[in-house]
């Protein structure tokens, strides 16, 4: 299972990179807006920190506009993945980019049929938004499970990228149901390390070692 960090903040990415377990980065227009910088600047800097897939989202809503933005974004770095919204226009752009060998991440997926469309269009990644579904009273993790079944039924190679992850339970459950990738904010990833029994156990080991070596 791959771990992506979901942020535009380069300081968070630099910290997370030290852990040695981050495979890639996802951003979106809201995350980029929080940085107060241009998308091009942020994405280029991220590409210099993490050697893996870095998703950058298009703003155009028509297929031609998405394709010309994608061509521009793709020039920034070989690791850039073009993030496209799950609309008719986005799926058409995805199909064209897939034909050209450009990596894509189809975002804002909220149903199994939408995920099926993305796979048909040859998407590299599909991003189902777990947290937003949970917030709306639906079961986000059930969607990941359904997509896993559909993709396995037909051997689709599109990777399931569980997104809109809000807590460590989401990470655990996404791993259990077979998501290929999770993308999570810095705080959620950091929380994965924590267990009170680890802290307690380590304190006891260190105290015993100290006593034995006086
Ligand atoms: C994924 O690619 C998105 O950037 C992100 O996970 C959305 O998460 P949110 O629902 O917390 O905004």
Tab-separated table of N, CA, C and O and ligand atoms in Angstrom, residues 6-7 26-31 34 55 57 83 105 107-108 110 127-132 135 161-166 183-185, ligand 1:
chain	number	residue	atom	x	y	z
A	6	UNK	N	-1.407	14.586	1.701
A	6	UNK	CA	-2.408	15.443	1.051
A	6	UNK	C	-2.234	16.870	1.574
A	6	UNK	O	-2.847	17.254	2.564
A	7	UNK	N	-1.390	17.641	0.910
A	7	UNK	CA	-1.111	19.002	1.383
A	7	UNK	C	-0.372	19.789	0.302
A	7	UNK	O	0.243	19.193	-0.586
A	26	UNK	N	-0.569	14.542	-2.942
A	26	UNK	CA	-1.743	15.051	-3.656
A	26	UNK	C	-1.997	16.483	-3.203
A	26	UNK	O	-1.773	16.830	-2.043
A	27	UNK	N	-2.453	17.298	-4.161
A	27	UNK	CA	-2.877	18.662	-3.825
A	27	UNK	C	-4.235	18.871	-4.493
A	27	UNK	O	-4.679	18.031	-5.280
A	28	UNK	N	-4.880	19.966	-4.155
A	28	UNK	CA	-6.094	20.382	-4.873
A	28	UNK	C	-6.126	21.907	-4.825
A	28	UNK	O	-5.325	22.513	-4.093
A	29	UNK	N	-7.017	22.552	-5.565
A	29	UNK	CA	-6.998	24.023	-5.602
A	29	UNK	C	-7.186	24.653	-4.220
A	29	UNK	O	-6.612	25.716	-3.937
A	30	UNK	N	-7.945	24.020	-3.329
A	30	UNK	CA	-8.139	24.585	-1.986
A	30	UNK	C	-6.847	24.502	-1.181
A	30	UNK	O	-6.475	25.442	-0.465
A	31	UNK	N	-6.139	23.370	-1.291
A	31	UNK	CA	-4.869	23.204	-0.559
A	31	UNK	C	-3.817	24.175	-1.095
A	31	UNK	O	-3.044	24.753	-0.329
A	34	UNK	N	-4.367	27.745	0.164
A	34	UNK	CA	-3.909	27.960	1.549
A	34	UNK	C	-2.437	28.363	1.615
A	34	UNK	O	-1.988	28.931	2.605
A	55	UNK	N	0.259	14.940	-7.559
A	55	UNK	CA	-0.961	15.334	-8.286
A	55	UNK	C	-1.179	16.838	-8.269
A	55	UNK	O	-1.158	17.464	-7.212
A	57	UNK	N	-3.991	19.691	-9.908
A	57	UNK	CA	-5.349	19.675	-10.480
A	57	UNK	C	-5.563	20.782	-11.517
A	57	UNK	O	-5.103	21.910	-11.336
A	83	UNK	N	-4.594	15.910	-12.285
A	83	UNK	CA	-5.816	15.617	-11.530
A	83	UNK	C	-7.000	16.252	-12.248
A	83	UNK	O	-6.993	17.459	-12.551
A	105	UNK	N	-5.165	11.429	-12.318
A	105	UNK	CA	-5.821	11.123	-11.046
A	105	UNK	C	-7.225	11.715	-11.153
A	105	UNK	O	-7.368	12.940	-11.200
A	107	UNK	N	-10.562	12.814	-9.706
A	107	UNK	CA	-10.903	13.211	-8.352
A	107	UNK	C	-12.401	13.500	-8.195
A	107	UNK	O	-13.135	13.535	-9.173
A	108	UNK	N	-12.819	13.661	-6.937
A	108	UNK	CA	-14.225	13.937	-6.602
A	108	UNK	C	-15.110	12.761	-7.009
A	108	UNK	O	-16.168	12.953	-7.618
A	110	UNK	N	-17.586	9.835	-5.954
A	110	UNK	CA	-18.507	9.541	-4.851
A	110	UNK	C	-19.393	8.315	-5.118
A	110	UNK	O	-20.298	8.044	-4.325
A	127	UNK	N	-9.806	8.758	-7.161
A	127	UNK	CA	-9.820	9.279	-5.788
A	127	UNK	C	-11.238	9.351	-5.215
A	127	UNK	O	-11.938	10.357	-5.391
A	128	UNK	N	-11.682	8.286	-4.516
A	128	UNK	CA	-12.969	8.353	-3.806
A	128	UNK	C	-12.764	9.131	-2.506
A	128	UNK	O	-11.790	8.909	-1.791
A	129	UNK	N	-13.704	10.029	-2.204
A	129	UNK	CA	-13.588	10.927	-1.040
A	129	UNK	C	-14.347	10.341	0.154
A	129	UNK	O	-15.540	10.577	0.333
A	130	UNK	N	-13.643	9.615	0.993
A	130	UNK	CA	-14.263	8.919	2.123
A	130	UNK	C	-14.893	9.885	3.131
A	130	UNK	O	-16.066	9.754	3.501
A	131	UNK	N	-14.096	10.841	3.610
A	131	UNK	CA	-14.564	11.732	4.681
A	131	UNK	C	-15.793	12.537	4.278
A	131	UNK	O	-16.723	12.691	5.065
A	132	UNK	N	-15.772	13.038	3.043
A	132	UNK	CA	-16.930	13.853	2.620
A	132	UNK	C	-18.200	13.010	2.534
A	132	UNK	O	-19.295	13.509	2.786
A	135	UNK	N	-19.328	12.535	6.094
A	135	UNK	CA	-19.917	13.796	6.567
A	135	UNK	C	-21.366	13.925	6.097
A	135	UNK	O	-22.196	14.531	6.775
A	161	UNK	N	-7.174	5.292	-4.819
A	161	UNK	CA	-6.442	6.244	-3.972
A	161	UNK	C	-7.463	6.803	-2.970
A	161	UNK	O	-8.218	7.721	-3.310
A	162	UNK	N	-7.529	6.213	-1.803
A	162	UNK	CA	-8.525	6.651	-0.811
A	162	UNK	C	-8.188	8.071	-0.358
A	162	UNK	O	-7.102	8.316	0.186
A	163	UNK	N	-9.119	9.006	-0.595
A	163	UNK	CA	-8.871	10.420	-0.307
A	163	UNK	C	-9.886	10.939	0.705
A	163	UNK	O	-10.781	10.203	1.125
A	164	UNK	N	-9.702	12.199	1.084
A	164	UNK	CA	-10.566	12.817	2.098
A	164	UNK	C	-10.544	11.961	3.372
A	164	UNK	O	-11.571	11.662	3.963
A	165	UNK	N	-9.329	11.603	3.748
A	165	UNK	CA	-9.116	10.783	4.945
A	165	UNK	C	-8.993	11.723	6.140
A	165	UNK	O	-8.252	12.696	6.095
A	166	UNK	N	-9.757	11.421	7.198
A	166	UNK	CA	-9.825	12.356	8.333
A	166	UNK	C	-9.178	11.822	9.604
A	166	UNK	O	-8.965	12.569	10.541
A	183	UNK	N	-4.243	8.831	0.717
A	183	UNK	CA	-3.630	10.150	0.833
A	183	UNK	C	-4.235	10.816	2.049
A	183	UNK	O	-5.459	10.840	2.214
A	184	UNK	N	-3.376	11.283	2.950
A	184	UNK	CA	-3.876	11.812	4.216
A	184	UNK	C	-3.113	13.074	4.593
A	184	UNK	O	-1.948	13.242	4.218
A	185	UNK	N	-3.772	13.965	5.359
A	185	UNK	CA	-3.074	15.158	5.828
A	185	UNK	C	-1.927	14.784	6.759
A	185	UNK	O	-1.923	13.691	7.363
B	1	LIG	C1	-7.578	14.378	-2.412
B	1	LIG	O1	-6.912	14.318	-3.404
B	1	LIG	C2	-8.142	15.623	-1.875
B	1	LIG	O2	-7.162	16.619	-2.000
B	1	LIG	C3	-8.479	15.554	-0.415
B	1	LIG	O3	-8.227	14.284	0.111
B	1	LIG	C4	-9.793	16.134	-0.051
B	1	LIG	O4	-9.962	16.020	1.332
B	1	LIG	P1	-11.029	16.878	2.156
B	1	LIG	O5	-12.368	16.274	1.951
B	1	LIG	O6	-10.582	16.754	3.581
B	1	LIG	O7	-10.938	18.294	1.641
